[in-house]
Short mmCIF file of C-alpha atoms and ligand atoms in Angstrom, two decimals:
data_model
loop_
_atom_site.label_atom_id
_atom_site.label_comp_id
_atom_site.label_asym_id
_atom_site.label_seq_id
_atom_site.Cartn_x
_atom_site.Cartn_y
_atom_site.Cartn_z
CA MET A 1183 22.85 0.19 21.78
CA THR A 1184 21.26 3.49 22.41
CA VAL A 1185 21.23 4.89 25.89
CA THR A 1186 18.01 6.49 26.94
CA PRO A 1187 18.33 9.16 29.53
CA ASP A 1188 16.26 8.71 32.72
CA HIS A 1189 13.71 11.42 32.12
CA ARG A 1190 11.69 12.66 35.06
CA ILE A 1191 8.79 13.50 32.89
CA SER A 1192 7.90 10.85 30.37
CA PRO A 1193 8.09 12.36 26.84
CA LEU A 1194 5.06 10.40 25.92
CA SER A 1195 2.96 12.19 28.76
CA LEU A 1196 3.78 15.44 27.01
CA ALA A 1197 2.35 14.20 23.63
CA ARG A 1198 -1.12 15.02 22.53
CA ALA A 1199 -3.66 12.57 23.76
CA GLU A 1200 -4.23 11.18 20.19
CA VAL A 1201 -0.47 10.51 19.87
CA ARG A 1202 -0.42 8.81 23.26
CA LYS A 1203 -2.86 6.35 22.00
CA LEU A 1204 -1.39 5.84 18.68
CA PRO A 1205 -0.41 2.26 17.53
CA VAL A 1206 2.97 1.98 15.93
CA TYR A 1207 3.06 1.18 12.30
CA ASN A 1208 4.58 -2.34 11.79
CA ALA A 1209 7.17 -1.69 9.07
CA GLY A 1210 8.86 -5.13 9.50
CA LEU A 1211 12.58 -5.91 9.77
CA SER A 1212 15.16 -4.97 7.17
CA GLU A 1213 17.26 -7.42 5.38
CA GLY A 1214 20.36 -6.26 7.43
CA ALA A 1215 18.53 -6.60 10.83
CA VAL A 1216 17.45 -10.20 9.97
CA LYS A 1217 21.03 -11.25 8.91
CA GLU A 1218 22.46 -9.70 11.99
CA ARG A 1219 19.91 -11.07 14.51
CA TYR A 1220 19.82 -14.67 13.11
CA GLY A 1221 23.49 -14.88 11.89
CA ILE A 1222 22.37 -15.81 8.39
CA SER A 1223 23.73 -14.60 5.10
CA GLN A 1224 20.79 -15.23 2.75
CA VAL A 1225 17.51 -13.34 3.29
CA THR A 1226 14.37 -13.63 1.21
CA LYS A 1227 12.36 -10.46 1.75
CA LEU A 1228 8.70 -11.00 1.18
CA GLY A 1229 7.21 -8.72 3.65
CA SER A 1230 6.87 -5.35 1.96
CA ASN A 1231 5.62 -6.06 -1.54
CA GLU A 1232 8.66 -4.68 -3.31
CA ASN A 1233 9.37 -5.34 -7.05
CA PRO A 1234 12.39 -7.82 -6.98
CA TYR A 1235 13.19 -6.99 -10.59
CA GLY A 1236 14.27 -3.48 -9.50
CA PRO A 1237 14.00 -0.01 -11.20
CA SER A 1238 13.94 0.56 -14.87
CA PRO A 1239 17.34 -0.01 -16.40
CA PHE A 1240 16.69 2.92 -18.71
CA ALA A 1241 16.16 5.11 -15.62
CA LEU A 1242 19.28 3.68 -13.89
CA ASP A 1243 21.33 4.64 -16.91
CA HIS A 1244 20.85 8.24 -15.79
CA TRP A 1245 21.51 7.68 -12.13
CA LYS A 1246 24.98 9.31 -12.06
CA GLU A 1247 23.94 12.32 -13.93
CA ILE A 1248 20.84 12.71 -11.62
CA ALA A 1249 23.09 12.26 -8.44
CA SER A 1250 25.51 14.91 -9.64
CA SER A 1251 22.74 17.63 -9.47
CA LEU A 1252 21.77 16.69 -5.90
CA PHE A 1253 23.44 19.84 -4.54
CA ARG A 1254 20.28 21.74 -5.90
CA TYR A 1255 16.92 21.79 -4.05
CA PRO A 1256 14.39 19.83 -5.85
CA ASP A 1257 11.81 21.46 -8.06
CA ALA A 1258 9.17 22.19 -5.23
CA SER A 1259 6.38 21.98 -7.81
CA ALA A 1260 7.55 18.67 -9.43
CA GLU A 1261 6.67 20.10 -12.74
CA ALA A 1262 8.34 17.56 -14.98
CA LEU A 1263 7.00 14.46 -13.20
CA ARG A 1264 3.50 15.92 -13.04
CA GLU A 1265 3.68 16.52 -16.85
CA GLY A 1266 4.65 12.89 -17.32
CA LEU A 1267 1.87 11.67 -15.18
CA SER A 1268 -0.58 14.02 -16.87
CA ARG A 1269 0.30 12.62 -20.26
CA GLN A 1270 -0.20 9.06 -18.86
CA THR A 1271 -3.42 9.71 -17.06
CA GLY A 1272 -5.15 12.37 -19.03
CA ILE A 1273 -5.44 14.38 -15.71
CA ASP A 1274 -4.29 18.05 -15.88
CA THR A 1275 -1.03 18.73 -14.09
CA ASP A 1276 -2.85 21.09 -11.71
CA ARG A 1277 -4.76 18.14 -10.40
CA ILE A 1278 -1.72 15.95 -9.50
CA VAL A 1279 -0.08 16.12 -6.10
CA ILE A 1280 3.31 14.47 -5.60
CA GLY A 1281 4.20 12.89 -2.14
CA ASN A 1282 7.13 11.45 -0.45
CA GLY A 1283 5.52 8.06 -1.07
CA SER A 1284 1.79 7.72 -1.18
CA GLU A 1285 2.02 7.25 2.60
CA GLN A 1286 2.73 10.96 3.00
CA ILE A 1287 -0.37 11.71 0.85
CA ILE A 1288 -2.41 9.79 3.22
CA ARG A 1289 -1.11 11.69 6.07
CA MET A 1290 -1.57 14.96 4.21
CA ILE A 1291 -5.19 14.05 3.62
CA CYS A 1292 -5.68 13.30 7.29
CA GLU A 1293 -4.04 16.52 8.36
CA ALA A 1294 -6.05 18.57 5.91
CA PHE A 1295 -9.50 16.99 6.31
CA LEU A 1296 -9.84 15.20 9.63
CA GLY A 1297 -10.33 16.71 13.10
CA PRO A 1298 -11.51 15.32 16.42
CA GLY A 1299 -14.71 13.35 16.07
CA ASP A 1300 -14.76 13.23 12.16
CA ARG A 1301 -15.68 9.82 10.89
CA LEU A 1302 -13.73 7.87 8.34
CA VAL A 1303 -14.67 4.41 6.92
CA THR A 1304 -12.21 1.94 5.61
CA VAL A 1305 -12.06 -1.89 5.54
CA LEU A 1306 -10.69 -4.64 7.80
CA PRO A 1307 -8.12 -6.09 7.39
CA SER A 1308 -6.75 -2.77 6.71
CA PHE A 1309 -3.55 -1.02 5.40
CA GLY A 1310 -2.25 0.31 8.74
CA LEU A 1311 -1.95 3.96 7.86
CA HIS A 1312 -5.52 4.19 6.74
CA LEU A 1313 -6.23 3.81 10.55
CA ILE A 1314 -3.19 5.40 12.16
CA TRP A 1315 -3.13 8.79 10.55
CA PRO A 1316 -6.91 9.34 11.07
CA GLN A 1317 -6.42 8.34 14.67
CA MET A 1318 -3.56 10.81 15.00
CA MET A 1319 -6.03 13.61 14.11
CA GLY A 1320 -8.59 12.40 16.68
CA ALA A 1321 -10.82 11.14 13.97
CA ARG A 1322 -13.01 8.03 14.51
CA ALA A 1323 -11.80 5.46 11.95
CA GLU A 1324 -14.27 2.58 11.45
CA ALA A 1325 -13.02 -0.57 9.63
CA ILE A 1326 -15.64 -2.65 7.98
CA PRO A 1327 -14.64 -6.34 8.05
CA MET A 1328 -14.36 -8.23 4.75
CA THR A 1329 -16.64 -11.19 4.18
CA PRO A 1330 -15.67 -14.64 5.39
CA GLU A 1331 -14.21 -15.39 1.83
CA VAL A 1332 -12.16 -12.22 2.32
CA ARG A 1333 -13.92 -10.07 -0.30
CA PHE A 1334 -15.21 -6.54 0.12
CA ASP A 1335 -18.49 -6.83 2.05
CA LEU A 1336 -20.48 -4.48 -0.05
CA PRO A 1337 -23.74 -4.54 1.88
CA ALA A 1338 -21.83 -3.74 5.10
CA LEU A 1339 -19.85 -1.04 3.40
CA TYR A 1340 -23.04 0.47 1.93
CA GLU A 1341 -24.59 0.43 5.37
CA ALA A 1342 -21.56 2.07 6.91
CA VAL A 1343 -21.34 4.90 4.41
CA THR A 1344 -25.09 5.73 4.72
CA SER A 1345 -25.59 5.23 8.51
CA ALA A 1346 -23.92 8.42 9.87
CA PRO A 1347 -22.07 11.53 8.77
CA LEU A 1348 -19.01 10.55 6.84
CA LYS A 1349 -15.95 12.81 6.22
CA VAL A 1350 -13.73 10.43 4.40
CA LEU A 1351 -14.15 6.99 2.76
CA MET A 1352 -10.69 5.53 2.18
CA PHE A 1353 -9.73 2.06 1.10
CA SER A 1354 -7.16 0.32 -1.16
CA ASN A 1355 -8.34 -1.37 -4.47
CA PRO A 1356 -6.82 -4.00 -4.85
CA SER A 1357 -7.01 -4.27 -1.06
CA ASN A 1358 -3.80 -4.51 0.82
CA PRO A 1359 -3.35 -6.98 2.57
CA VAL A 1360 -6.06 -9.24 1.03
CA GLY A 1361 -5.47 -8.52 -2.64
CA CYS A 1362 -9.14 -8.63 -3.55
CA MET A 1363 -10.56 -6.15 -5.99
CA MET A 1364 -13.71 -4.02 -6.15
CA THR A 1365 -15.56 -4.05 -9.54
CA GLY A 1366 -16.55 -0.95 -11.28
CA ASP A 1367 -20.32 -1.59 -10.60
CA ALA A 1368 -19.70 -2.01 -6.89
CA MET A 1369 -17.51 1.05 -6.65
CA GLN A 1370 -20.18 3.10 -8.52
CA THR A 1371 -22.98 1.98 -6.02
CA LEU A 1372 -20.80 2.58 -3.07
CA ILE A 1373 -19.77 5.94 -4.15
CA ASN A 1374 -23.29 7.01 -5.11
CA ALA A 1375 -24.37 5.92 -1.59
CA CYS A 1376 -21.91 8.34 0.14
CA PRO A 1377 -23.15 11.68 1.36
CA GLU A 1378 -22.28 14.61 -1.04
CA ASP A 1379 -19.73 16.03 1.28
CA THR A 1380 -17.70 12.91 1.73
CA LEU A 1381 -14.21 12.91 0.37
CA ILE A 1382 -13.68 9.60 -1.51
CA VAL A 1383 -9.94 8.26 -1.46
CA ILE A 1384 -9.24 5.18 -3.50
CA ASP A 1385 -5.67 4.02 -2.77
CA GLU A 1386 -4.45 2.30 -5.91
CA ALA A 1387 -0.94 1.34 -4.84
CA TYR A 1388 -1.31 -1.97 -6.80
CA TRP A 1389 -3.28 -0.38 -9.88
CA GLU A 1390 -0.54 -1.57 -12.31
CA TYR A 1391 -1.09 -5.20 -11.29
CA ALA A 1392 -4.91 -5.17 -11.50
CA ARG A 1393 -5.65 -2.71 -14.27
CA SER A 1394 -5.91 -5.27 -17.10
CA THR A 1395 -8.34 -7.45 -15.10
CA GLN A 1396 -11.76 -7.69 -16.39
CA ASP A 1397 -14.21 -5.71 -14.21
CA TYR A 1398 -11.56 -4.11 -12.11
CA ALA A 1399 -13.00 -0.63 -11.30
CA ASP A 1400 -11.81 2.10 -13.52
CA SER A 1401 -11.89 4.58 -10.62
CA LEU A 1402 -10.98 7.67 -12.69
CA SER A 1403 -13.70 7.21 -15.07
CA ILE A 1404 -16.16 6.60 -12.35
CA LEU A 1405 -15.02 9.50 -10.18
CA GLU A 1406 -14.82 11.93 -13.06
CA LYS A 1407 -18.60 11.93 -13.39
CA GLN A 1408 -18.97 12.77 -9.72
CA SER A 1409 -19.41 16.31 -8.60
CA ARG A 1410 -17.71 15.75 -5.30
CA PRO A 1411 -14.18 15.85 -3.92
CA TRP A 1412 -12.16 12.63 -4.50
CA MET A 1413 -8.55 11.44 -4.90
CA VAL A 1414 -6.90 8.41 -6.40
CA LEU A 1415 -3.57 7.49 -4.88
CA ARG A 1416 -0.84 5.71 -6.97
CA THR A 1417 2.75 5.03 -6.21
CA PHE A 1418 6.13 4.28 -7.78
CA SER A 1419 7.03 1.95 -4.88
CA LYS A 1420 5.44 -1.32 -6.13
CA ALA A 1421 5.27 -2.00 -9.91
CA TYR A 1422 7.89 0.65 -10.72
CA GLY A 1423 10.38 -0.76 -8.20
CA LEU A 1424 11.25 2.56 -6.60
CA ALA A 1425 10.15 1.83 -3.03
CA GLY A 1426 13.50 3.20 -1.62
CA LEU A 1427 13.20 6.53 -3.30
CA ARG A 1428 9.72 7.32 -1.89
CA VAL A 1429 7.39 8.80 -4.59
CA GLY A 1430 3.76 8.50 -4.75
CA TYR A 1431 1.02 10.80 -6.20
CA ALA A 1432 -2.62 11.79 -5.92
CA LEU A 1433 -4.97 12.47 -8.83
CA THR A 1434 -7.48 14.82 -7.49
CA SER A 1435 -11.09 15.90 -8.42
CA ASP A 1436 -10.20 19.51 -9.03
CA VAL A 1437 -7.71 22.27 -8.72
CA GLY A 1438 -9.35 23.42 -5.38
CA LEU A 1439 -8.50 20.13 -3.82
CA THR A 1440 -4.96 20.25 -5.10
CA ALA A 1441 -4.71 23.77 -3.42
CA VAL A 1442 -5.89 22.27 -0.04
CA MET A 1443 -3.27 19.59 -0.31
CA THR A 1444 -0.58 22.06 -1.22
CA ARG A 1445 -1.30 23.99 2.03
CA VAL A 1446 -0.29 21.00 4.12
CA ARG A 1447 2.48 19.83 1.99
CA ASP A 1448 6.19 20.37 2.74
CA PRO A 1449 7.43 22.51 -0.02
CA PHE A 1450 10.34 20.25 -0.90
CA ASN A 1451 8.66 17.02 0.13
CA SER A 1452 9.99 14.96 -2.74
CA ASN A 1453 13.76 14.68 -3.39
CA GLY A 1454 15.26 15.46 -6.73
CA ALA A 1455 16.56 12.10 -7.43
CA ALA A 1456 13.23 10.53 -6.77
CA LEU A 1457 11.37 12.90 -8.93
CA GLU A 1458 13.73 12.34 -11.84
CA MET A 1459 13.89 8.56 -11.51
CA ALA A 1460 10.14 8.40 -11.37
CA ARG A 1461 9.85 10.57 -14.44
CA LEU A 1462 12.19 8.36 -16.28
CA SER A 1463 10.58 5.20 -15.02
CA LEU A 1464 7.28 6.36 -16.49
CA LEU A 1465 8.90 6.47 -19.95
CA ASP A 1466 10.01 2.78 -19.64
CA GLN A 1467 6.54 1.16 -19.51
CA ASP A 1468 8.02 -1.94 -21.06
CA HIS A 1469 10.15 -2.69 -18.01
CA MET A 1470 7.24 -2.04 -15.69
CA LEU A 1471 4.78 -4.25 -17.68
CA ARG A 1472 7.23 -7.07 -17.98
CA THR A 1473 7.84 -7.26 -14.18
CA VAL A 1474 4.08 -7.01 -13.61
CA ASP A 1475 3.51 -9.90 -16.01
CA ALA A 1476 6.20 -12.01 -14.39
CA THR A 1477 4.85 -11.31 -10.99
CA LEU A 1478 1.20 -12.24 -11.95
CA ILE A 1479 2.54 -15.58 -13.52
CA GLU A 1480 4.54 -16.39 -10.33
CA GLY A 1481 1.65 -15.55 -8.17
CA ARG A 1482 -0.45 -18.19 -9.72
CA VAL A 1483 2.35 -20.75 -9.11
CA LEU A 1484 2.77 -19.75 -5.47
CA LYS A 1485 -0.93 -19.66 -4.87
CA SER A 1486 -1.28 -23.26 -6.14
CA ALA A 1487 1.64 -24.37 -4.10
CA LEU A 1488 -0.15 -23.06 -0.96
CA GLU A 1489 -3.50 -24.54 -1.94
CA GLU A 1490 -1.87 -27.96 -2.58
CA ARG A 1491 -0.79 -27.85 0.96
CA GLY A 1492 -4.27 -27.29 2.06
CA TYR A 1493 -4.26 -23.55 2.73
CA PHE A 1494 -7.02 -21.10 1.88
CA VAL A 1495 -5.50 -18.29 -0.15
CA ALA A 1496 -7.53 -15.11 -0.85
CA GLN A 1497 -7.86 -14.35 -4.56
CA SER A 1498 -5.30 -11.71 -5.26
CA PHE A 1499 -5.01 -9.05 -8.03
CA ALA A 1500 -1.76 -7.60 -6.59
CA ASN A 1501 1.82 -8.58 -5.97
CA PHE A 1502 1.16 -10.55 -2.68
CA LEU A 1503 -0.87 -13.37 -1.33
CA PHE A 1504 -2.97 -13.42 1.92
CA PHE A 1505 -3.50 -16.89 3.42
CA ASP A 1506 -4.75 -18.39 6.55
CA ALA A 1507 -1.94 -20.38 8.07
CA ARG A 1508 -4.36 -21.75 10.67
CA GLU A 1509 -1.84 -21.22 13.49
CA SER A 1510 -0.46 -18.12 15.19
CA ALA A 1511 0.86 -15.98 12.22
CA LEU A 1512 3.15 -14.08 14.46
CA ALA A 1513 4.90 -17.18 15.78
CA LEU A 1514 5.03 -18.73 12.36
CA ALA A 1515 6.63 -15.52 10.97
CA GLU A 1516 9.09 -15.61 13.80
CA ARG A 1517 10.17 -19.12 12.86
CA LEU A 1518 10.46 -18.24 9.17
CA LEU A 1519 12.78 -15.40 10.15
CA GLU A 1520 15.17 -17.80 11.68
CA HIS A 1521 15.31 -19.32 8.25
CA GLY A 1522 15.95 -15.92 6.63
CA VAL A 1523 12.43 -15.54 5.21
CA ILE A 1524 10.58 -12.29 5.93
CA VAL A 1525 6.77 -12.33 5.57
CA LYS A 1526 4.04 -10.16 7.17
CA PRO A 1527 2.09 -11.79 9.89
CA TRP A 1528 -1.34 -10.04 10.32
CA LYS A 1529 -2.14 -8.77 13.80
CA GLU A 1530 -5.63 -7.27 13.41
CA LYS A 1531 -8.40 -8.93 15.31
CA GLY A 1532 -9.88 -11.94 13.52
CA TYR A 1533 -6.83 -12.23 11.22
CA GLU A 1534 -4.02 -13.35 13.67
CA SER A 1535 -3.63 -16.50 11.76
CA TRP A 1536 -3.16 -14.87 8.34
CA ILE A 1537 0.12 -14.25 6.62
CA ARG A 1538 0.80 -11.84 3.77
CA VAL A 1539 3.62 -12.88 1.51
CA SER A 1540 4.90 -10.87 -1.46
CA ILE A 1541 5.11 -12.47 -4.91
CA ALA A 1542 8.61 -12.19 -6.17
CA ARG A 1543 10.83 -14.40 -8.40
CA SER A 1544 10.41 -18.15 -8.53
CA GLU A 1545 13.65 -18.61 -6.49
CA ASP A 1546 12.07 -16.46 -3.77
CA SER A 1547 8.90 -18.57 -3.79
CA HIS A 1548 11.05 -21.62 -3.54
CA ALA A 1549 13.14 -20.29 -0.61
CA PHE A 1550 9.81 -19.31 1.15
CA LEU A 1551 8.10 -22.70 0.53
CA GLN A 1552 11.19 -24.66 1.69
CA ALA A 1553 11.36 -22.67 4.90
CA PHE A 1554 7.61 -22.79 5.36
CA ASP A 1555 7.56 -26.53 5.05
CA HIS A 1556 10.18 -26.78 7.63
CA VAL A 1557 8.50 -24.63 10.31
CA ARG A 1558 4.79 -24.87 9.63
CA GLN A 1559 2.54 -27.00 11.76
CA PRO A 1560 0.89 -29.92 10.07
CA LEU A 1561 -2.63 -29.25 8.97
CA ASN A 1562 -5.19 -31.79 10.19
CA SER A 1563 -8.11 -31.16 7.92
CA PRO A 1564 -7.47 -29.33 4.54
CA THR A 1565 -10.01 -26.51 3.81
CA VAL A 1566 -11.60 -25.86 0.45
C1 PLP B 109 2.60 0.10 -0.22
C2 PLP B 109 1.38 0.93 -0.03
C3 PLP B 109 1.35 2.34 0.07
C4 PLP B 109 2.52 3.04 0.29
O1 PLP B 109 3.22 3.40 -0.78
P1 PLP B 109 4.39 4.45 -0.78
O2 PLP B 109 4.22 5.29 -2.02
O3 PLP B 109 5.62 3.65 -0.78
O4 PLP B 109 4.32 5.26 0.44
C5 PLP B 109 0.18 2.97 0.19
N1 PLP B 109 -1.07 2.37 0.12
C6 PLP B 109 -1.01 0.94 0.12
C7 PLP B 109 -2.30 0.19 0.17
C8 PLP B 109 0.20 0.26 -0.02
O5 PLP B 109 0.12 -1.10 0.04
#
């Protein structure tokens, strides 16, 4: 228990107006918290889209050696990792920015580019931080709803980017939480419609899962032809299984954009262990690709299992499924927790009956389905 002193002045009243209004990011419960709260020993964690196969064994072989140099400050310029990423992406090292997770890069983008009144367009349902960090800066974040089939609503997005001044367009592809993907043609059309001075940010946290899918937008080749500022965000948290270390990166349109980001970056924003583990993990593409394949296969199994039970599941190109539980997602997720299963109930308006569940190993799907069958309300009329 933490004891809060009885302040005469509420600390919140001292905060900036934008901070006072800020929603709190819903990071979900940790495994330990669930065990303690419900007195259970076995927890199935399907709320944060982690890679259950873990980090590269090749990288882990170097872990002790990495740990022994932790008395040093990390390389503030993250040279070695940027070189590795440059080799992989073909983007020059001076167009790569490393973040303490790509979350931090999203925050840096907002701090550097958004002020009160600036307009940002994203999608609904949305990745929480695509709305929270713009709001923190006083920007107006507009979230364009997906279609009823939970796909990108391209006409509505087109309308939104052309209707008023637009500082930043930012969305994830594949989308989190939906999992849907934008095709290259659609992305090209959308980007062409944006004003010249709009910063385009494509968050590709799940790129490794979608990249082999036919028609999935090859954002780099589309954006490289544009004479405008843009960033593509990727991360080591998902397919590379390094969520706990916090490494993400941005590929930027040009050195000038990197320089702006560097102005708002904490000099030692990425820790030394994270930089080195990420660099080694990049060298072990086999491990990453194997876990991605296993995840995609398991995803098909889990999707059918939910569909057989009568649920509508959005088509997903990432390591999670988004489905309409047709009852209060929050209450359902709470009951699942009592059975040791963590999923993410959606809270945004219009999606309060939707659940996002990570795709992990088949034993994890089994544990989820077993608990789900225990606690869900019977469906009257199956959809689809
Ligand atoms: C998971 C996720 C991130 C955060 O990744 P980190 O690198 O762990 O900060 C960013 N964007 C989206 C859309 C995500 O789903």
